[in-house]
Short mmCIF file of C-alpha atoms and ligand atoms in Angstrom, two decimals:
data_model
loop_
_atom_site.label_atom_id
_atom_site.label_comp_id
_atom_site.label_asym_id
_atom_site.label_seq_id
_atom_site.Cartn_x
_atom_site.Cartn_y
_atom_site.Cartn_z
CA UNK A 1 -12.62 7.33 58.31
CA UNK A 2 -12.94 4.01 59.09
CA UNK A 3 -10.83 1.05 57.10
CA UNK A 4 -11.16 -1.40 59.40
CA UNK A 5 -12.71 -2.23 63.15
CA UNK A 6 -10.86 -0.55 65.42
CA UNK A 7 -8.53 1.43 62.58
CA UNK A 8 -9.07 4.58 61.02
CA UNK A 9 -7.09 6.71 58.70
CA UNK A 10 -6.87 9.72 60.59
CA UNK A 11 -4.76 12.20 58.45
CA UNK A 12 -2.94 12.24 55.33
CA UNK A 13 -3.30 15.05 52.36
CA UNK A 14 -7.35 14.28 51.88
CA UNK A 15 -7.77 14.83 55.79
CA UNK A 16 -6.07 17.28 57.23
CA UNK A 17 -2.64 18.66 55.28
CA UNK A 18 -1.57 18.83 52.32
CA UNK A 19 1.97 17.27 53.90
CA UNK A 20 0.69 15.00 55.89
CA UNK A 21 1.87 11.09 54.83
CA UNK A 22 -1.04 8.62 55.86
CA UNK A 23 -1.38 8.74 59.98
CA UNK A 24 -3.56 5.82 61.49
CA UNK A 25 -5.62 5.48 64.84
CA UNK A 26 -5.98 1.72 66.45
CA UNK A 27 -7.83 1.68 69.69
CA UNK A 28 -7.05 -0.60 72.45
CA UNK A 29 -9.82 -0.39 75.55
CA UNK A 30 -9.01 2.88 77.21
CA UNK A 31 -6.33 3.35 75.39
CA UNK A 32 -5.37 5.06 71.53
CA UNK A 33 -2.14 4.23 69.41
CA UNK A 34 -0.95 5.49 66.54
CA UNK A 35 0.70 4.78 63.38
CA UNK A 36 2.33 7.49 61.81
CA UNK A 37 1.21 10.57 62.81
CA UNK A 38 1.95 13.34 60.57
CA UNK A 39 3.64 17.35 61.04
CA UNK A 40 2.91 19.97 62.69
CA UNK A 41 1.23 21.65 60.85
CA UNK A 42 -1.62 18.94 60.23
CA UNK A 43 -1.93 17.97 64.01
CA UNK A 44 -4.65 20.43 64.87
CA UNK A 45 -6.77 18.54 61.91
CA UNK A 46 -5.74 15.69 62.97
CA UNK A 47 -6.93 15.76 66.19
CA UNK A 48 -9.76 17.44 65.07
CA UNK A 49 -10.61 14.05 63.18
CA UNK A 50 -9.43 11.64 66.22
CA UNK A 51 -12.24 14.40 68.02
CA UNK A 52 -15.37 14.30 65.69
CA UNK A 53 -14.88 10.19 64.91
CA UNK A 54 -15.73 10.20 69.19
CA UNK A 55 -11.99 9.68 69.91
CA UNK A 56 -10.56 11.75 72.82
CA UNK A 57 -6.49 12.13 70.75
CA UNK A 58 -5.28 12.80 75.41
CA UNK A 59 -6.06 8.79 75.59
CA UNK A 60 -3.42 8.57 72.95
CA UNK A 61 -0.20 6.30 74.47
CA UNK A 62 1.82 5.96 71.53
CA UNK A 63 3.12 7.03 68.32
CA UNK A 64 4.77 4.46 66.22
CA UNK A 65 6.16 5.56 63.57
CA UNK A 66 6.95 3.93 60.43
CA UNK A 67 10.39 5.39 59.92
CA UNK A 68 12.19 8.68 60.81
CA UNK A 69 10.27 11.37 57.56
CA UNK A 70 8.71 14.78 58.51
CA UNK A 71 5.26 14.10 56.99
CA UNK A 72 4.90 10.25 59.51
CA UNK A 73 6.18 12.01 62.54
CA UNK A 74 6.61 15.78 62.94
CA UNK A 75 4.23 16.70 64.92
CA UNK A 76 5.12 13.74 67.76
CA UNK A 77 6.55 16.42 69.54
CA UNK A 78 2.92 18.14 69.86
CA UNK A 79 1.30 15.08 71.08
CA UNK A 80 3.90 14.91 73.61
CA UNK A 81 3.10 17.77 74.48
CA UNK A 82 -0.36 18.23 74.94
CA UNK A 83 -1.27 14.60 75.68
CA UNK A 84 1.73 12.34 76.77
CA UNK A 85 2.06 10.16 74.16
CA UNK A 86 5.00 8.46 73.63
CA UNK A 87 7.18 8.23 70.18
CA UNK A 88 9.08 5.16 69.11
CA UNK A 89 11.25 5.26 66.18
CA UNK A 90 13.46 2.04 64.66
CA UNK A 91 16.99 2.61 65.61
CA UNK A 92 18.54 3.44 62.34
CA UNK A 93 16.28 6.86 62.36
CA UNK A 94 15.81 7.98 65.30
CA UNK A 95 19.16 10.27 65.40
CA UNK A 96 17.84 12.18 62.66
CA UNK A 97 14.40 12.39 64.82
CA UNK A 98 15.67 13.26 68.04
CA UNK A 99 19.04 15.77 66.20
CA UNK A 100 15.75 17.15 64.08
CA UNK A 101 18.30 16.54 61.14
CA UNK A 102 16.83 18.77 57.91
CA UNK A 103 17.57 16.69 55.26
CA UNK A 104 17.54 13.38 56.58
CA UNK A 105 14.22 13.74 58.18
CA UNK A 106 13.36 15.16 54.37
CA UNK A 107 11.42 18.64 56.32
CA UNK A 108 13.76 20.69 53.97
CA UNK A 109 14.56 18.28 51.12
CA UNK A 110 10.46 18.24 50.45
CA UNK A 111 8.91 20.30 52.75
CA UNK A 112 10.92 23.98 53.34
CA UNK A 113 11.20 24.44 57.31
CA UNK A 114 13.73 23.29 59.64
CA UNK A 115 11.84 20.05 62.02
CA UNK A 116 12.28 20.17 66.00
CA UNK A 117 14.05 17.93 67.59
CA UNK A 118 12.20 15.36 69.49
CA UNK A 119 12.56 13.41 71.93
CA UNK A 120 12.13 9.23 71.69
CA UNK A 121 10.93 7.33 73.91
CA UNK A 122 11.72 3.95 72.77
CA UNK A 123 13.14 1.65 69.62
CA UNK A 124 11.37 -0.38 67.44
CA UNK A 125 12.19 -3.70 66.42
CA UNK A 126 11.06 -7.28 65.02
CA UNK A 127 9.60 -8.22 68.54
CA UNK A 128 7.92 -5.64 68.89
CA UNK A 129 4.02 -7.16 69.03
CA UNK A 130 0.67 -4.75 70.38
CA UNK A 131 -2.83 -5.98 71.28
CA UNK A 132 -5.83 -3.64 69.65
CA UNK A 133 -9.40 -3.73 69.67
CA UNK A 134 -8.43 -4.97 65.58
CA UNK A 135 -6.22 -7.84 66.58
CA UNK A 136 -2.46 -7.94 66.98
CA UNK A 137 0.28 -5.54 65.60
CA UNK A 138 3.59 -6.99 64.97
CA UNK A 139 6.35 -5.13 62.67
CA UNK A 140 8.73 -6.14 59.79
CA UNK A 141 12.20 -3.94 59.44
CA UNK A 142 11.95 -3.75 55.48
CA UNK A 143 15.08 -0.46 55.18
CA UNK A 144 15.29 0.50 51.70
CA UNK A 145 13.92 4.20 50.99
CA UNK A 146 15.28 5.08 54.56
CA UNK A 147 17.28 2.72 57.20
CA UNK A 148 14.91 2.21 59.59
CA UNK A 149 11.84 2.24 57.36
CA UNK A 150 9.43 -0.20 58.73
CA UNK A 151 5.89 -1.81 57.78
CA UNK A 152 2.79 -3.87 60.50
CA UNK A 153 1.12 -5.77 59.89
CA UNK A 154 -2.27 -6.69 61.34
CA UNK A 155 -3.50 -10.17 61.46
CA UNK A 156 -7.26 -8.54 62.47
CA UNK A 157 -9.40 -10.61 63.67
CA UNK A 158 -11.67 -10.78 60.81
CA UNK A 159 -9.55 -13.47 59.92
CA UNK A 160 -8.15 -10.45 57.33
CA UNK A 161 -3.92 -9.66 57.55
CA UNK A 162 -3.35 -5.59 56.38
CA UNK A 163 0.11 -4.79 55.41
CA UNK A 164 0.87 -0.43 56.54
CA UNK A 165 3.50 -0.45 54.58
CA UNK A 166 4.63 3.58 55.76
CA UNK A 167 7.41 4.69 52.19
CA UNK A 168 8.40 0.96 52.14
CA UNK A 169 5.99 0.65 49.21
CA UNK A 170 5.83 4.02 46.71
CA UNK A 171 8.43 5.40 48.52
CA UNK A 172 10.82 8.56 47.02
CA UNK A 173 14.80 7.36 46.62
CA UNK A 174 17.22 9.64 47.34
CA UNK A 175 20.81 9.18 48.65
CA UNK A 176 20.27 12.52 50.57
CA UNK A 177 17.71 10.50 52.57
CA UNK A 178 20.08 7.32 53.11
CA UNK A 179 18.28 5.23 50.83
CA UNK A 180 19.76 2.11 49.73
CA UNK A 181 18.88 0.51 46.87
CA UNK A 182 19.98 -3.14 47.89
CA UNK A 183 18.01 -2.74 51.02
CA UNK A 184 15.20 -1.70 49.18
CA UNK A 185 15.37 -4.39 47.15
CA UNK A 186 15.71 -7.40 49.38
CA UNK A 187 13.22 -5.85 51.43
CA UNK A 188 10.62 -6.39 48.54
CA UNK A 189 11.77 -10.03 48.90
CA UNK A 190 11.01 -10.28 52.21
CA UNK A 191 7.29 -8.50 51.81
CA UNK A 192 7.24 -10.79 48.27
CA UNK A 193 7.24 -13.78 50.62
CA UNK A 194 4.10 -13.17 52.58
CA UNK A 195 0.38 -12.64 52.63
CA UNK A 196 -1.24 -10.26 53.62
CA UNK A 197 -4.97 -9.30 52.22
CA UNK A 198 -5.05 -5.63 52.09
CA UNK A 199 -2.69 -3.44 52.17
CA UNK A 200 -2.11 0.61 52.66
CA UNK A 201 1.49 2.97 52.73
CA UNK A 202 1.96 6.25 53.33
CA UNK A 203 0.73 8.45 49.88
CA UNK A 204 -2.45 6.78 49.07
CA UNK A 205 -6.22 8.05 49.71
CA UNK A 206 -7.83 7.25 53.01
CA UNK A 207 -8.79 3.72 51.65
CA UNK A 208 -7.65 -0.01 51.70
CA UNK A 209 -6.26 -1.80 48.28
CA UNK A 210 -7.22 -5.86 47.62
CA UNK A 211 -4.96 -7.41 46.08
CA UNK A 212 -2.48 -6.89 47.84
CA UNK A 213 0.33 -10.20 47.03
CA UNK A 214 0.06 -9.40 43.68
CA UNK A 215 0.41 -5.63 43.60
CA UNK A 216 3.20 -5.92 46.10
CA UNK A 217 5.14 -8.52 43.56
CA UNK A 218 4.41 -5.85 41.01
CA UNK A 219 5.90 -3.50 42.27
CA UNK A 220 9.34 -6.03 43.05
CA UNK A 221 8.75 -5.77 39.66
CA UNK A 222 9.34 -2.10 38.77
CA UNK A 223 11.34 -1.58 41.34
CA UNK A 224 13.99 -3.59 39.97
CA UNK A 225 13.26 -2.16 36.27
CA UNK A 226 12.73 1.68 37.77
CA UNK A 227 16.97 1.57 37.37
CA UNK A 228 18.19 -0.37 33.75
CA UNK A 229 19.55 1.58 32.84
CA UNK A 230 16.73 2.78 30.16
CA UNK A 231 15.61 4.56 32.76
CA UNK A 232 18.67 7.02 33.06
CA UNK A 233 17.18 9.87 31.88
CA UNK A 234 13.84 9.45 34.22
CA UNK A 235 16.43 8.65 36.79
CA UNK A 236 18.72 12.66 36.52
CA UNK A 237 15.36 14.25 36.37
CA UNK A 238 13.41 13.40 38.85
CA UNK A 239 14.79 14.85 42.35
CA UNK A 240 13.41 14.15 45.54
FE1 FE2 B 1 9.73 8.57 53.55
#
């Protein structure tokens, strides 16, 4: 599904497989790039979706991962094997991907599978900058859900800014995946200090949400409220 000129959502529960988080395709001349790429279970449908849109998956040069979780990058080794696609991850999530850590990648925790160890070709840091047909993509390190969680920011050439938030918005919290409350709070503050016109995140239908600034600040407030003592029973019962 086309989200905006030059950016498509090609994976997610409604598009590929129930295990898949949102996966995005960006065009850049003859090249294609992905932000997250879904699971091995969704790989066949995601590549079919890409072909249906008129693009050859063999042109996908790299997957840039929002973080090191199975539902976001678990299929990256299949893209590598079939298309030579490289994988880039923030250094703080890199080891869990390369070792196939079943807990830290959330693969065993949420999906009951053992992930393949996936080589990572390079680090994603805040000096990341990518020119695509849609505009310019930069990166914000937003730890909290995981230590290496990142958001991508697309300054679209039509003059609007899109936040691709991964699981920094609405992601689950668990010590088993290295979640950190203070770090996450700081990351939400960081997002609240910026301006975005639209947002999308890892576990949402293939769509863009407007009023992004208001939504992010409301989520920042909700995150603060969630950890008040009044919600302890709920927190104990909510197993991520
Ligand atoms: Fe996640």
